[in-house]
Amino acid sequence: MIPGKSVLRNLIGIDSAKALSTAEADLVNARTIQLMDSENTRLPNSRDFKELSAIHFHLFQDIYDWAGKLRTIDMRRGDGEFFAPCIYLERNLISLSSQLAEKNFLRIKDRSTFIRELTYFYDHLNWIHPFREGNGRTQRHFWSRVSADAGWILDWRPIHGELDEASRQAREDEDFQMLYSVFEKVVATSRT
């Protein structure tokens, strides 16, 4: 944080939360366009933290010097539950990556089974919350890439605003139905 402010230290020297939010949105949108152009953006296809970190770095490299790096502080969602303690981030990410590999990186033909597994993995990665900022945007790109390789197309547009509340409910109330329902809208089609 910038001393005396409630604004994240950033590479562009902005000390206003509103101005940083606007600049971050603009810069991340520009990097998102680049990310969608796979011809010019080479990222690892490892389906683990290496890939997740590369996505985060690509999206936030213009804003934060810690882009792509694990957070070093414990965090919580507002007044709610804490995310994974930072001392266990690496262990949790390795465990989740192993589970994802055991599930054959979600290469599942049945739509409802795919959605159930995606819900599980999204929730767990969201709880790990590896980065100080930008976890949701990074996750959406990561899961879109994993899903595309598994033969499924994700369309995040129909759920604007719903994902955060569904994620909170899944984690705090251990009720995954709302998150599952959100992913029923997100999983647009199968390419297989």
Coordinates of C-alpha atoms in Angstrom, one line a residue:
M1 CA 0.0 0.0 0.0
I2 CA 1.0 3.6 -0.5
P3 CA 1.9 5.0 2.9
G4 CA -0.9 7.0 4.4
K5 CA -3.4 5.9 1.6
S6 CA -5.6 2.9 1.1
V7 CA -4.3 2.5 -2.5
L8 CA -2.1 -0.3 -3.7
R9 CA 1.5 0.7 -4.6
N10 CA 1.6 0.8 -8.4
L11 CA 4.0 1.4 -11.2
I12 CA 2.0 4.4 -12.6
G13 CA 2.3 6.5 -9.5
I14 CA -1.4 6.9 -8.9
D15 CA -2.4 7.6 -5.3
S16 CA -6.2 7.8 -5.7
A17 CA -8.2 4.5 -5.5
K18 CA -10.7 5.7 -8.1
A19 CA -8.0 6.8 -10.6
L20 CA -6.1 3.6 -10.1
S21 CA -9.3 1.5 -10.7
T22 CA -9.9 3.4 -14.0
A23 CA -6.3 3.1 -15.1
E24 CA -6.1 -0.6 -14.1
A25 CA -9.3 -1.4 -16.1
D26 CA -8.0 0.4 -19.2
L27 CA -4.5 -1.3 -19.0
V28 CA -5.9 -4.7 -18.2
N29 CA -8.4 -4.4 -21.1
A30 CA -5.6 -3.7 -23.5
R31 CA -3.6 -6.6 -22.2
T32 CA -6.7 -8.8 -22.4
I33 CA -6.9 -8.1 -26.1
Q34 CA -3.3 -9.1 -26.5
L35 CA -3.9 -12.3 -24.5
M36 CA -6.7 -13.3 -26.8
D37 CA -4.3 -13.1 -29.7
S38 CA -2.5 -16.3 -29.1
E39 CA -0.2 -15.8 -32.1
N40 CA 1.5 -12.9 -30.4
T41 CA 1.2 -14.0 -26.7
R42 CA 3.1 -17.0 -25.7
L43 CA 2.1 -18.4 -22.3
P44 CA 2.8 -21.8 -20.8
N45 CA 0.2 -24.4 -21.3
S46 CA 1.0 -26.2 -18.0
R47 CA -2.4 -26.0 -16.4
D48 CA -0.8 -25.1 -13.0
F49 CA 0.5 -22.1 -11.2
K50 CA 3.2 -21.4 -13.8
E51 CA 0.4 -20.7 -16.3
L52 CA -1.8 -18.9 -13.9
S53 CA 1.2 -16.7 -12.9
A54 CA 2.0 -16.0 -16.5
I55 CA -1.6 -14.9 -17.2
H56 CA -1.6 -12.6 -14.1
F57 CA 1.8 -11.1 -15.1
H58 CA 0.6 -10.5 -18.6
L59 CA -2.6 -8.7 -17.4
F60 CA -1.1 -6.6 -14.6
Q61 CA 2.6 -6.0 -15.7
D62 CA 1.9 -2.4 -16.5
I63 CA 0.4 -1.7 -13.1
Y64 CA 2.1 -3.7 -10.3
D65 CA 5.7 -4.8 -9.8
W66 CA 4.4 -7.9 -8.1
A67 CA 2.4 -9.0 -11.1
G68 CA 2.5 -12.8 -11.4
K69 CA 3.9 -13.3 -7.9
L70 CA 2.2 -14.9 -4.9
R71 CA 0.7 -12.5 -2.4
T72 CA 2.7 -12.1 0.8
I73 CA -0.1 -11.0 3.1
D74 CA -3.2 -12.7 4.5
M75 CA -6.4 -11.3 3.0
R76 CA -10.1 -11.7 3.6
R77 CA -13.2 -10.8 1.6
G78 CA -14.6 -7.7 3.2
D79 CA -15.7 -8.7 6.7
G80 CA -16.1 -12.3 5.6
E81 CA -14.0 -15.4 5.6
F82 CA -10.2 -15.2 5.1
F83 CA -8.7 -16.6 1.9
A84 CA -5.9 -19.2 2.3
P85 CA -3.1 -18.1 4.5
C86 CA -0.2 -16.8 2.5
I87 CA 2.3 -19.3 4.0
Y88 CA 0.3 -22.2 2.5
L89 CA -0.3 -20.7 -1.0
E90 CA 2.3 -22.8 -2.8
R91 CA 1.3 -26.0 -1.1
N92 CA -2.4 -25.4 -1.9
L93 CA -1.6 -24.5 -5.5
I94 CA 0.5 -27.7 -5.9
S95 CA -2.4 -29.8 -4.4
L96 CA -5.0 -28.2 -6.6
S97 CA -2.8 -28.7 -9.7
S98 CA -2.4 -32.4 -8.8
Q99 CA -6.2 -32.8 -8.4
L100 CA -6.7 -31.1 -11.8
A101 CA -4.3 -33.4 -13.4
E102 CA -6.0 -36.4 -11.8
K103 CA -9.3 -35.2 -13.4
N104 CA -7.5 -35.1 -16.8
F105 CA -7.7 -31.3 -16.9
L106 CA -11.5 -31.5 -17.0
R107 CA -11.6 -33.4 -20.3
I108 CA -15.1 -34.5 -19.6
K109 CA -17.8 -35.1 -22.2
D110 CA -20.9 -34.8 -20.0
R111 CA -21.9 -31.1 -19.5
S112 CA -23.3 -31.4 -16.0
T113 CA -20.3 -33.3 -14.8
F114 CA -18.0 -30.8 -16.4
I115 CA -19.9 -27.9 -14.7
R116 CA -19.7 -29.7 -11.3
E117 CA -16.0 -30.2 -11.6
L118 CA -15.4 -26.6 -12.9
T119 CA -17.4 -25.3 -9.9
Y120 CA -15.3 -27.3 -7.5
F121 CA -12.0 -26.1 -9.0
Y122 CA -13.0 -22.5 -9.4
D123 CA -14.2 -22.4 -5.8
H124 CA -10.9 -23.8 -4.5
L125 CA -8.7 -21.6 -6.6
N126 CA -10.8 -18.6 -5.6
W127 CA -10.3 -19.5 -1.9
I128 CA -6.5 -19.9 -2.5
H129 CA -6.6 -16.4 -4.0
P130 CA -2.9 -16.4 -4.9
F131 CA -2.5 -12.8 -5.9
R132 CA -2.9 -9.5 -4.0
E133 CA -5.3 -8.2 -6.7
G134 CA -6.7 -9.4 -10.0
N135 CA -7.6 -13.0 -9.0
G136 CA -11.0 -13.1 -10.7
R137 CA -9.8 -11.7 -14.0
T138 CA -6.9 -14.1 -14.0
Q139 CA -9.0 -17.1 -13.1
R140 CA -11.5 -16.3 -15.9
H141 CA -8.7 -16.5 -18.5
F142 CA -7.1 -19.5 -16.9
W143 CA -10.4 -21.5 -16.8
S144 CA -11.3 -20.4 -20.3
R145 CA -8.0 -21.9 -21.5
V146 CA -8.4 -25.1 -19.5
S147 CA -11.9 -25.5 -20.7
A148 CA -11.1 -24.8 -24.4
D149 CA -8.5 -27.6 -24.3
A150 CA -11.1 -29.8 -22.7
G151 CA -13.5 -29.0 -25.6
W152 CA -15.7 -26.5 -23.8
I153 CA -16.2 -22.8 -24.5
L154 CA -16.9 -20.4 -21.7
D155 CA -18.8 -17.2 -22.2
W156 CA -18.5 -15.0 -19.1
R157 CA -20.7 -12.2 -20.4
P158 CA -24.1 -13.5 -19.2
I159 CA -23.1 -13.5 -15.5
H160 CA -21.7 -10.0 -14.9
G161 CA -21.8 -9.4 -11.1
E162 CA -23.2 -12.9 -10.2
L163 CA -19.9 -14.7 -9.8
D164 CA -18.7 -12.8 -6.8
E165 CA -21.8 -13.4 -4.7
A166 CA -22.0 -17.1 -5.8
S167 CA -18.3 -17.6 -4.9
R168 CA -18.9 -16.0 -1.5
Q169 CA -21.9 -18.2 -0.8
A170 CA -20.1 -21.3 -1.9
R171 CA -17.2 -20.7 0.4
E172 CA -18.9 -19.2 3.5
D173 CA -22.1 -21.3 3.5
E174 CA -20.7 -24.4 1.7
D175 CA -23.6 -24.1 -0.7
F176 CA -22.4 -24.6 -4.2
Q177 CA -25.8 -24.5 -6.0
M178 CA -25.6 -20.8 -6.8
L179 CA -22.0 -21.2 -8.1
Y180 CA -23.1 -24.2 -10.1
S181 CA -26.0 -22.2 -11.6
V182 CA -23.7 -19.4 -12.6
F183 CA -21.4 -21.9 -14.4
E184 CA -24.5 -23.4 -16.2
K185 CA -24.8 -20.0 -17.8
V186 CA -21.0 -19.6 -18.5
V187 CA -20.5 -23.0 -20.1
A188 CA -21.7 -22.0 -23.5
T189 CA -21.1 -25.0 -25.7
S190 CA -19.0 -28.1 -26.4
R191 CA -16.6 -28.2 -29.3
T192 CA -16.7 -32.0 -29.4

